[in-house]
mmCIF file of C-alpha atoms and ligand atoms in Angstrom:
data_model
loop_
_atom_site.group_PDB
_atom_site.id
_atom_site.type_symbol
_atom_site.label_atom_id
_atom_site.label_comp_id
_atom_site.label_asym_id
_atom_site.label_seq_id
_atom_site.Cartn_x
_atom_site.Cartn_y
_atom_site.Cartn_z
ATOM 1 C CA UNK Z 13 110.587 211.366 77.745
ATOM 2 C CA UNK Z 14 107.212 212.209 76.028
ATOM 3 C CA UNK Z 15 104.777 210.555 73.702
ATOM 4 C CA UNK Z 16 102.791 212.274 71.464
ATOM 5 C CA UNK Z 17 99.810 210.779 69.692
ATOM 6 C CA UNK Z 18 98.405 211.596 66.510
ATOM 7 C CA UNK Z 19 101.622 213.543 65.592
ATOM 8 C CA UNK Z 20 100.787 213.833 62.290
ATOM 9 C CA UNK Z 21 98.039 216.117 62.864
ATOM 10 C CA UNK Z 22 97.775 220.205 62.481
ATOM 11 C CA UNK Z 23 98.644 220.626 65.928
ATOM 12 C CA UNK Z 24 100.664 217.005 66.545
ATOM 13 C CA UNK Z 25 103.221 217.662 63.708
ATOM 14 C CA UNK Z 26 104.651 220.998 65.313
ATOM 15 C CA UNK Z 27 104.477 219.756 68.628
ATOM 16 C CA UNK Z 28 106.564 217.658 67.950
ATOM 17 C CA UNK Z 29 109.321 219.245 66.009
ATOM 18 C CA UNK Z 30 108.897 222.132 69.340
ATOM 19 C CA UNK Z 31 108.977 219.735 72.128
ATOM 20 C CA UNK Z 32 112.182 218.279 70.517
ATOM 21 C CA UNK Z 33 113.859 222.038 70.097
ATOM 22 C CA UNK Z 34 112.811 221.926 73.759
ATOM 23 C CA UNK Z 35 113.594 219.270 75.614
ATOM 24 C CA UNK Z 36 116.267 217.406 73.354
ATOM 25 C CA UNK Z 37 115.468 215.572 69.755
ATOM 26 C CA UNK Z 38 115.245 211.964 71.192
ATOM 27 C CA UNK Z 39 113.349 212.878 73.996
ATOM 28 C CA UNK Z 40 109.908 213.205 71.756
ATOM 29 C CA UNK Z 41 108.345 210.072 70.745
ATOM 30 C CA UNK Z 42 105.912 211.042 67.758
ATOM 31 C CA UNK Z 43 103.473 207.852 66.936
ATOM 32 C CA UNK Z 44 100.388 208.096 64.537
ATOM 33 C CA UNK Z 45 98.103 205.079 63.432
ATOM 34 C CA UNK Z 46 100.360 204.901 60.470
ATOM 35 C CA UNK Z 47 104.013 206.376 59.127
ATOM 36 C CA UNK Z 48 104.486 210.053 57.886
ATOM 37 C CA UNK Z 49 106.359 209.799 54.370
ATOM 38 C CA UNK Z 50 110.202 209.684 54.456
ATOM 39 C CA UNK Z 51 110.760 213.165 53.647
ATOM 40 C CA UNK Z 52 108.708 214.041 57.373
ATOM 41 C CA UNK Z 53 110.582 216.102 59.352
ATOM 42 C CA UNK Z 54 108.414 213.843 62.127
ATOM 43 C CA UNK Z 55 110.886 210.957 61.001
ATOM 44 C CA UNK Z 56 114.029 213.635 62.540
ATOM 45 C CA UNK Z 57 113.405 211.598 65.520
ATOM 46 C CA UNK Z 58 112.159 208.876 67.029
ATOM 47 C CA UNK Z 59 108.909 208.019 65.249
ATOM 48 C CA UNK Z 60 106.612 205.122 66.121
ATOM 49 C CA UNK Z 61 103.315 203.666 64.767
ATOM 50 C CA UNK Z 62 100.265 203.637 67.033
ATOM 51 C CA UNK Z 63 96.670 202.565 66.916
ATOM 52 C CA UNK Z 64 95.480 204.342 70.538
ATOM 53 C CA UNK Z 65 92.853 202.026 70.536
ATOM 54 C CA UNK Z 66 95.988 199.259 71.197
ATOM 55 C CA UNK Z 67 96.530 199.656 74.903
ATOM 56 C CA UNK Z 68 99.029 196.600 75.161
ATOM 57 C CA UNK Z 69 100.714 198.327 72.515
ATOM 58 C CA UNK Z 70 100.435 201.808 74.383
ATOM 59 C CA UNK Z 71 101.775 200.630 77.266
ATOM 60 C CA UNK Z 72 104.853 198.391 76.100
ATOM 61 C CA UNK Z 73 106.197 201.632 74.307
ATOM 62 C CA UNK Z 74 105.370 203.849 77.579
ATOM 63 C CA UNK Z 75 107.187 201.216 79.414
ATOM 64 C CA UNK Z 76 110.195 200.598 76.786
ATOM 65 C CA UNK Z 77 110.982 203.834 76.215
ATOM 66 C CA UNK Z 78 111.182 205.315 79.947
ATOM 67 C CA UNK Z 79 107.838 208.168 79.033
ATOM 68 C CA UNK Z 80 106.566 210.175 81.956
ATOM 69 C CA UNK Z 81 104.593 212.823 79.789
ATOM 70 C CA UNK Z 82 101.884 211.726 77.657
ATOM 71 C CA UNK Z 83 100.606 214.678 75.153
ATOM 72 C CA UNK Z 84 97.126 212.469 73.650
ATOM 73 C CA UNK Z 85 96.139 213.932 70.538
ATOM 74 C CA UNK Z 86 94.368 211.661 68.527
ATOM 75 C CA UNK Z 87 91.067 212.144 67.647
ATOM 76 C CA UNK Z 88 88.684 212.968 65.282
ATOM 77 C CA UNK Z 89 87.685 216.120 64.876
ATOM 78 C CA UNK Z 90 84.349 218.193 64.792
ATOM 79 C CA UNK Z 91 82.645 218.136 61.092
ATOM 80 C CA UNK Z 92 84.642 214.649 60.408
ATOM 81 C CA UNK Z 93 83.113 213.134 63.448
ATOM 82 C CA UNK Z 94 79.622 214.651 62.812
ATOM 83 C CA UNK Z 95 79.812 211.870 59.822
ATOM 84 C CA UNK Z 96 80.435 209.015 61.734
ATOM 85 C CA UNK Z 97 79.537 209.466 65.133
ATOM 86 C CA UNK Z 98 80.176 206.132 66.739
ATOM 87 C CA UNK Z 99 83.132 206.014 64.983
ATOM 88 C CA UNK Z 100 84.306 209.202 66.898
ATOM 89 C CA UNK Z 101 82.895 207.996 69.965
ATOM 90 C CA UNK Z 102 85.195 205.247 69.690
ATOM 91 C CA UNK Z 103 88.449 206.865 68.795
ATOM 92 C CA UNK Z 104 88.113 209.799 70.800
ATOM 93 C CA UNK Z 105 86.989 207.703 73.916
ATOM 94 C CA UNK Z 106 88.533 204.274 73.367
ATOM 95 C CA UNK Z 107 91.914 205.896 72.733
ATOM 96 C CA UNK Z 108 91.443 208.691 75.723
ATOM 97 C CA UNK Z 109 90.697 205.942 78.246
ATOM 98 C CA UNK Z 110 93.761 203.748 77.241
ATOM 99 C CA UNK Z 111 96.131 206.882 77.228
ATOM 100 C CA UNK Z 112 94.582 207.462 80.681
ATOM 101 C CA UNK Z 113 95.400 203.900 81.955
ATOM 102 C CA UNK Z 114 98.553 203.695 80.791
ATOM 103 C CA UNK Z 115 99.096 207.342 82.446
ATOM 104 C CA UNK Z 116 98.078 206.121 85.646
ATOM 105 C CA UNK Z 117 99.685 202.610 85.184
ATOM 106 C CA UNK Z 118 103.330 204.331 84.513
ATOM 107 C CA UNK Z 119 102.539 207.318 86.694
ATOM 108 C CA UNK Z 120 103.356 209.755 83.576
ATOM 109 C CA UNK Z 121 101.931 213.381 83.376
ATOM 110 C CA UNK Z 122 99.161 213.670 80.989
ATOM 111 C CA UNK Z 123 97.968 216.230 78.376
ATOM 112 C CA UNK Z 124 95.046 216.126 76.092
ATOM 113 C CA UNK Z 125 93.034 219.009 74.552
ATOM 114 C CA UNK Z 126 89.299 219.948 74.876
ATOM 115 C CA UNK Z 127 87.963 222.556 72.526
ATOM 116 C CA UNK Z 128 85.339 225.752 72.449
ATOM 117 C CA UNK Z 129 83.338 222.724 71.177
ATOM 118 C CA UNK Z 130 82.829 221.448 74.518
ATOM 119 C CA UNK Z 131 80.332 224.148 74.917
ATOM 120 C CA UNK Z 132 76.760 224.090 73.689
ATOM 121 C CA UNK Z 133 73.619 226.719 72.447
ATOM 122 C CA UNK Z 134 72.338 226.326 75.951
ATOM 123 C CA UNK Z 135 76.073 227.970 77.118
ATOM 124 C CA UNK Z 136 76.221 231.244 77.242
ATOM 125 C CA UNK Z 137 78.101 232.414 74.079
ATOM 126 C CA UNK Z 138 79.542 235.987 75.347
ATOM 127 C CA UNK Z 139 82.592 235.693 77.393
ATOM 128 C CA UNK Z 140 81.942 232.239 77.934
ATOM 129 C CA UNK Z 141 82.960 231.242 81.896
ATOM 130 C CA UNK Z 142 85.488 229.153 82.622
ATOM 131 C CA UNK Z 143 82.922 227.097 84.818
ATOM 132 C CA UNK Z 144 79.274 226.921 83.385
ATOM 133 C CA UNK Z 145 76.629 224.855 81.555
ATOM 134 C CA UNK Z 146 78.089 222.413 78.951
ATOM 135 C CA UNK Z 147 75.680 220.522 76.927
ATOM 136 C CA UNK Z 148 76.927 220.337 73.456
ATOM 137 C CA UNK Z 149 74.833 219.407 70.870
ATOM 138 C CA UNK Z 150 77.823 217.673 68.223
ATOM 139 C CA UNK Z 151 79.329 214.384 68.676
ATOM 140 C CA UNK Z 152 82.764 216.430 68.911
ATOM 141 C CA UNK Z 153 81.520 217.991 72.523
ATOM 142 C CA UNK Z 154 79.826 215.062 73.318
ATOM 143 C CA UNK Z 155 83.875 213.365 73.775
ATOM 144 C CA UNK Z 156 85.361 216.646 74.652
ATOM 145 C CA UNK Z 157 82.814 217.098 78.047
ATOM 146 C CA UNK Z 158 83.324 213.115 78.454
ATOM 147 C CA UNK Z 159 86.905 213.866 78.041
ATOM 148 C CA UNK Z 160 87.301 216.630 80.317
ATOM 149 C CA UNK Z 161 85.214 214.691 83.020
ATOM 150 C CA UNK Z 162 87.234 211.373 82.841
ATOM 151 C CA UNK Z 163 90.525 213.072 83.109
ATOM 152 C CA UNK Z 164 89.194 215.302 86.013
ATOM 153 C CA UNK Z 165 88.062 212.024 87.530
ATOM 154 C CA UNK Z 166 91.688 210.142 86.655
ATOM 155 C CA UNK Z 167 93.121 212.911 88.590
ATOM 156 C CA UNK Z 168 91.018 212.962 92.044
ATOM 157 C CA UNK Z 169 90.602 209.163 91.942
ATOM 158 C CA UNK Z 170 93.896 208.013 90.706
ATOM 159 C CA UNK Z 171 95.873 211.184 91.422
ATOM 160 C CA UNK Z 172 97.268 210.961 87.741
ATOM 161 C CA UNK Z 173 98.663 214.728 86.942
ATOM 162 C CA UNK Z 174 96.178 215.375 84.045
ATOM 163 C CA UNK Z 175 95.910 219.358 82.192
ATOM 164 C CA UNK Z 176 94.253 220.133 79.504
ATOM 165 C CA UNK Z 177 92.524 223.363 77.910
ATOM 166 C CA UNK Z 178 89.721 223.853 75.592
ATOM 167 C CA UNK Z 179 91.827 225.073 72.001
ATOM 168 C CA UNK Z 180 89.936 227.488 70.018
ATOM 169 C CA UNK Z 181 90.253 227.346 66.187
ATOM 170 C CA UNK Z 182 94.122 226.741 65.852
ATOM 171 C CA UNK Z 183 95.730 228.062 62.386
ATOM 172 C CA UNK Z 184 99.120 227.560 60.997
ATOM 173 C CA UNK Z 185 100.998 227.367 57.771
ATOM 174 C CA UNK Z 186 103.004 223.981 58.665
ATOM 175 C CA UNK Z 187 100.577 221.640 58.271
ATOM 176 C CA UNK Z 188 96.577 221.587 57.162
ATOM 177 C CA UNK Z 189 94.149 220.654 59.676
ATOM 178 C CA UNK Z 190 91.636 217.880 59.423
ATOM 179 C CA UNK Z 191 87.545 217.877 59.590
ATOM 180 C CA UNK Z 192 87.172 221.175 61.597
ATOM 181 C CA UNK Z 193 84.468 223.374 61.468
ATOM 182 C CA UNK Z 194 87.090 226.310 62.368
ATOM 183 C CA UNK Z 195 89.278 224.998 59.130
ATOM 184 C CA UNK Z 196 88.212 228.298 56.903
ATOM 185 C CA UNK Z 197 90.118 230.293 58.781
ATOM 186 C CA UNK Z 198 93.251 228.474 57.723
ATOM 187 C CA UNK Z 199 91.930 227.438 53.695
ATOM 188 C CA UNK Z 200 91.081 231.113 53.219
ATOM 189 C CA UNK Z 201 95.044 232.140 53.383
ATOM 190 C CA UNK Z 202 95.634 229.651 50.784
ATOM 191 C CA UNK Z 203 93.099 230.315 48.544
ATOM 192 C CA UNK Z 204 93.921 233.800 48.818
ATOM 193 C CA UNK Z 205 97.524 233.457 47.874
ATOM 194 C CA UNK Z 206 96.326 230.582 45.110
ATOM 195 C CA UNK Z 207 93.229 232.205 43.843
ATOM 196 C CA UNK Z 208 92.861 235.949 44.989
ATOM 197 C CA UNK Z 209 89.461 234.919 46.293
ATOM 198 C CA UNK Z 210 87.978 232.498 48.953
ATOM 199 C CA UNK Z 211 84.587 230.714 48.845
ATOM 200 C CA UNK Z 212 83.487 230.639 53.006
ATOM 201 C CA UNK Z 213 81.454 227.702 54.035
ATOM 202 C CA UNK Z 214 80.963 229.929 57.652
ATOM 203 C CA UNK Z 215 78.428 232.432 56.961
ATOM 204 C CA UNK Z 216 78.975 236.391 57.858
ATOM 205 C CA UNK Z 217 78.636 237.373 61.377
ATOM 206 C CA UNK Z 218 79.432 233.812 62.702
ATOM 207 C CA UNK Z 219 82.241 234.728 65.645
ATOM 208 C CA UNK Z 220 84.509 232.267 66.975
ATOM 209 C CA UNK Z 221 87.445 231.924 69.188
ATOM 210 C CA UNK Z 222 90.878 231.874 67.336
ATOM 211 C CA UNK Z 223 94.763 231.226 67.791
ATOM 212 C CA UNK Z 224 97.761 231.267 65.850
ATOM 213 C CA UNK Z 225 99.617 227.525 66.032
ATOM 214 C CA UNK Z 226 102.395 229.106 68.204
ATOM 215 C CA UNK Z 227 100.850 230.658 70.763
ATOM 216 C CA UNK Z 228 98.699 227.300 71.111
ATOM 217 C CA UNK Z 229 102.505 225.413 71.557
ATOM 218 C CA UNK Z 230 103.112 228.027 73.907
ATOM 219 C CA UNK Z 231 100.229 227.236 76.092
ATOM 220 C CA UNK Z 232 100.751 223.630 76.171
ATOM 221 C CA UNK Z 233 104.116 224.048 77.398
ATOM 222 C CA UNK Z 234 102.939 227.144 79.886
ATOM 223 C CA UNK Z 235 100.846 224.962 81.324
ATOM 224 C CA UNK Z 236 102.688 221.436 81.482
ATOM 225 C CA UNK Z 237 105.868 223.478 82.932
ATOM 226 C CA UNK Z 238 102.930 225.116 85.555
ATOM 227 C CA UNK Z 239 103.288 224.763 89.305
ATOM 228 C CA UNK Z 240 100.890 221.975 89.935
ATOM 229 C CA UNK Z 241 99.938 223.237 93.364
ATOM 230 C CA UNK Z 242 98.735 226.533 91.662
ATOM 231 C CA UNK Z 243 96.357 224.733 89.436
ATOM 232 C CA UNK Z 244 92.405 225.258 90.355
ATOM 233 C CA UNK Z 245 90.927 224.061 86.818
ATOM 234 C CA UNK Z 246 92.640 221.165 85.485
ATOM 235 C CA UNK Z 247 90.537 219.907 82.908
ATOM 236 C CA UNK Z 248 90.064 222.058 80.980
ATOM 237 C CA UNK Z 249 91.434 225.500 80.407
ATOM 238 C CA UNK Z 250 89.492 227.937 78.597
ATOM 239 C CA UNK Z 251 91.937 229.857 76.260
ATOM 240 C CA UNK Z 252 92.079 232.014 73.388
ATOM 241 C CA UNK Z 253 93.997 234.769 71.161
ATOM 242 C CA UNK Z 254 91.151 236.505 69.343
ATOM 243 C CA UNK Z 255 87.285 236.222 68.262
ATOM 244 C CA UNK Z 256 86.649 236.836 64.204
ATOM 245 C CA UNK Z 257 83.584 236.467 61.631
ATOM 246 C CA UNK Z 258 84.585 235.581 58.123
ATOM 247 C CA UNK Z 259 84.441 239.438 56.742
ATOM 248 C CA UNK Z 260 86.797 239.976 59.577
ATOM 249 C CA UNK Z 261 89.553 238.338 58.375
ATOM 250 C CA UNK Z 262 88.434 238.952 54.323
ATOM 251 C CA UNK Z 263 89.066 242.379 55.587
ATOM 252 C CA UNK Z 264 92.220 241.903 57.387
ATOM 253 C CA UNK Z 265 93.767 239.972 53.669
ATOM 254 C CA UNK Z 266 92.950 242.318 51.872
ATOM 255 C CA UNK Z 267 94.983 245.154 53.269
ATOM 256 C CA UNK Z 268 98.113 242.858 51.905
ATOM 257 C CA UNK Z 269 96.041 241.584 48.932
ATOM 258 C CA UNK Z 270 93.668 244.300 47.764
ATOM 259 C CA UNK Z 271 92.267 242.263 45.169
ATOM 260 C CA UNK Z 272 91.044 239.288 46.789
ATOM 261 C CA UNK Z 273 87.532 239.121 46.759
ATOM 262 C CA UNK Z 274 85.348 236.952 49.446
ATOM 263 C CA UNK Z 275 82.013 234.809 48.440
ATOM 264 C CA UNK Z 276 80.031 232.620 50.266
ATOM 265 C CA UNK Z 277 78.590 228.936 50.267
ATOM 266 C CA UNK Z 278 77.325 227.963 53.505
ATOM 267 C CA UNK Z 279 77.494 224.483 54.644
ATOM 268 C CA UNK Z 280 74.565 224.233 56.570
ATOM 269 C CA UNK Z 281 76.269 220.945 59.141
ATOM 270 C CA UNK Z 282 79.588 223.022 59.683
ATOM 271 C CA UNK Z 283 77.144 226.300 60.201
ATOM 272 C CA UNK Z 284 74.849 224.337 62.363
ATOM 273 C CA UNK Z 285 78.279 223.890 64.571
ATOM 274 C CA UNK Z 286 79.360 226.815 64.559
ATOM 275 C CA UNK Z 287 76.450 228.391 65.234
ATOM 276 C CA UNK Z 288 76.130 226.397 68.840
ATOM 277 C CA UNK Z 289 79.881 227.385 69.789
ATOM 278 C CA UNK Z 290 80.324 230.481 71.858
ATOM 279 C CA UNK Z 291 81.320 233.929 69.929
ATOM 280 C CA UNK Z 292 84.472 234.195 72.706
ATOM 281 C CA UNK Z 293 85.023 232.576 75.489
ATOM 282 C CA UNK Z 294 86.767 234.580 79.262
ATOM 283 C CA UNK Z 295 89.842 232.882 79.182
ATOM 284 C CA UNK Z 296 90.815 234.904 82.737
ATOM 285 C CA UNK Z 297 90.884 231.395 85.146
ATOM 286 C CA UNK Z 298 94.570 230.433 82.306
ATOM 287 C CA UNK Z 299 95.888 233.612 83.432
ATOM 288 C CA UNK Z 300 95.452 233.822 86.919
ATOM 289 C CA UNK Z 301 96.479 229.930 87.331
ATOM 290 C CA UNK Z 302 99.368 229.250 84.632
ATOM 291 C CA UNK Z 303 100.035 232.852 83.269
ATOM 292 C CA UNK Z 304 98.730 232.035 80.110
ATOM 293 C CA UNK Z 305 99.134 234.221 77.265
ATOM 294 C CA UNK Z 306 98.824 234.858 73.444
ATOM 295 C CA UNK Z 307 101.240 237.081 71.152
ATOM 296 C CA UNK Z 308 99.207 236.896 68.322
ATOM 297 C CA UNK Z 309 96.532 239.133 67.433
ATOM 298 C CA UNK Z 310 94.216 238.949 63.618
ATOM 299 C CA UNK Z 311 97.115 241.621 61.831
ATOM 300 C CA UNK Z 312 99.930 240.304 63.714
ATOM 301 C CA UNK Z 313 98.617 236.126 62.906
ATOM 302 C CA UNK Z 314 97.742 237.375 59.087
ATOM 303 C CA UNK Z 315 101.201 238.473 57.908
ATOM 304 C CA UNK Z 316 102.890 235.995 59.090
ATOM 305 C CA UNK Z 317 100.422 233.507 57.768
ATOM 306 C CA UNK Z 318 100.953 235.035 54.002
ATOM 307 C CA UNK Z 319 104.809 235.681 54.378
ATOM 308 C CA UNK Z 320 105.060 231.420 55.400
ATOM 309 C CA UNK Z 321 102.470 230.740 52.848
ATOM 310 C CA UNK Z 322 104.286 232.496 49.631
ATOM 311 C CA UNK Z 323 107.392 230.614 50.803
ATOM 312 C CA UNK Z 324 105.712 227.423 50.970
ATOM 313 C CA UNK Z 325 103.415 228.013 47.899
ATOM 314 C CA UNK Z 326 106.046 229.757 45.967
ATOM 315 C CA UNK Z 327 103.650 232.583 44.963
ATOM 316 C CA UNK Z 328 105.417 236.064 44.243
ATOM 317 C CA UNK Z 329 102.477 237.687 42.379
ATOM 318 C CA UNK Z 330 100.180 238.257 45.450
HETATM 319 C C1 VAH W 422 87.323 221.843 64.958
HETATM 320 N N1 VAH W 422 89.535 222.880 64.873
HETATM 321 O O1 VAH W 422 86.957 222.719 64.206
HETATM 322 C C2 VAH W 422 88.670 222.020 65.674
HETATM 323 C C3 VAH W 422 88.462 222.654 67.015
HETATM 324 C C4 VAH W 422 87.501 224.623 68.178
HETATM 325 C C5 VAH W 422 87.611 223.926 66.908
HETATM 326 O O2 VAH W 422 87.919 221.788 67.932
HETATM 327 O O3 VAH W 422 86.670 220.852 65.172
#
């Protein structure tokens, strides 16, 4: 069976509701540090409530409920943890190195994500390697390198199966992500279908790595499902669907909206971010190791984005 932390999150929540369309509904243990509200679709199966900085707790539910995958997404993420650093240190770390121990203490398989954050302004920022100089300059990489070493190190020392790769900006209509610096590329579409304009806090010309929410489930499963014996890189995978600036994908609205209008406000912390993340990153090591692959494209992501969004919005004048 497999545990999911921080299922409540952008990327947790349809995890979840996948895995269980997957592998069976009672097979997919969502837990978040507290309880969804009773109209969740997270509460269509079992549901449990987790601080991951409670190993004892961690491990008596690994233990109770027979889990031998892990998927550990809790965390904070990049402009939310820029606020509070040690904060994010310890929730990001603390709860990574209890998921770890409880991983190798029950033997499970183990998943956690890195990010394009992991990568600095000393790395180079075109067609980023999979293998070169990390030294990121946000609190966010600072965990997402730790985390990438420590589960590369759980792995050779412990031999616990751990696979991860480094998401790019993820996007979806389900639900809203938290604290990112890549979040404008998901508030524009609503504002757009609210408002008919969008206010960026990215300036123009800032590039970065992309990927529509389900060809990021995809990849998780792609690679948990891998051959393990095939597997170079473990920790972590660089992957990604498409590179975009702000006027990029003003531009690619307004062919369905022709009247939305784009403006700008730059938020000088999230541009400082931004601006140290690579523009797009060679994601060639996914392919050749776990035939990884994206469906979604900036015109192929976009409508599908609006046609969810008037559904969920209930707009039919834009
Ligand atoms: C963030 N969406 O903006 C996350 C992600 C690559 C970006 O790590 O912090």
């Amino acid at each position: 069976r497999i545990l999911i932390t921080g299922a409540m999150g952008q990327l947790g929540s349809e995890l979840t509701t996948t895995l269980r369309a997957r592998y069976g509904n009672d097979q997919v243990i969502g837990t978040d540090i507290r309880r969804p509200e009773e109209t969740s679709e997270l509460l269509s199966g079992p549901f449990e409530i987790l601080n991951v900085l409670d190993a004892k707790a961690m491990g008596e539910l690994v233990k109770k409920e027979k889990v031998d995958t892990i998927i550990h997404l809790a965390a904070l993420l990049s402009a939310t943890a820029e606020k509070n650093p040690l904060l994010a240190w310890n929730i990001n770390m603390g709860g990574l190195v209890n998921a770890l121990e409880v991983a190798r203490e029950f033997n499970t398989q183990f998943f956690t994500p890195s990010s394009i954050g992991a990568f600095g302004p000393t790395t180079p920022k075109k067609d980023t390697p999979q293998d070169t100089i990390q030294r990121p300059t946000t609190i966010y990489g600072v965990t997402k390198v730790s985390g990438e070493l420590l589960c590369d190190y759980y792995h050779h020392r412990f031999q616990v199966d751990t696979r991860g790769v480094r998401f790019p900006g993820l996007i979806g209509h389900v639900t809203p992500p938290g604290g990112g610096t890549t979040d404008y590329a998901v508030d524009i579409y609503y504002d757009a279908l609210k408002k008919g304009s969008y206010t960026s806090y990215i300036g123009k010309g800032t590039f970065m790595d992309m990927m529509y929410m389900p060809d990021a489930l995809n990849a998780i499963i792609a690679l948990m499902e891998a051959d393990p014996a095939k597997l170079i890189h473990r920790n972590a995978f660089n992957i990604s669907a498409m590179s975009f600036d702000p006027e990029m994908i003003a531009a690619e609205i307004k062919k369905h909206i022709p009247g939305f209008t784009m403006s700008y406000d730059v938020d000088p912390v999230r541009q400082a971010i931004a601006d140290a993340w690579p523009d797009n990153i060679d994601y060639s090591a996914a392919i050749a190791e776990w035939g990884f692959k994206a469906e979604y494209d900036l015109a192929a992501m976009t409508e599908d984005m609006l046609k969810n969004l008037r559904i969920k919005l209930g707009v039919t004048d834009r």
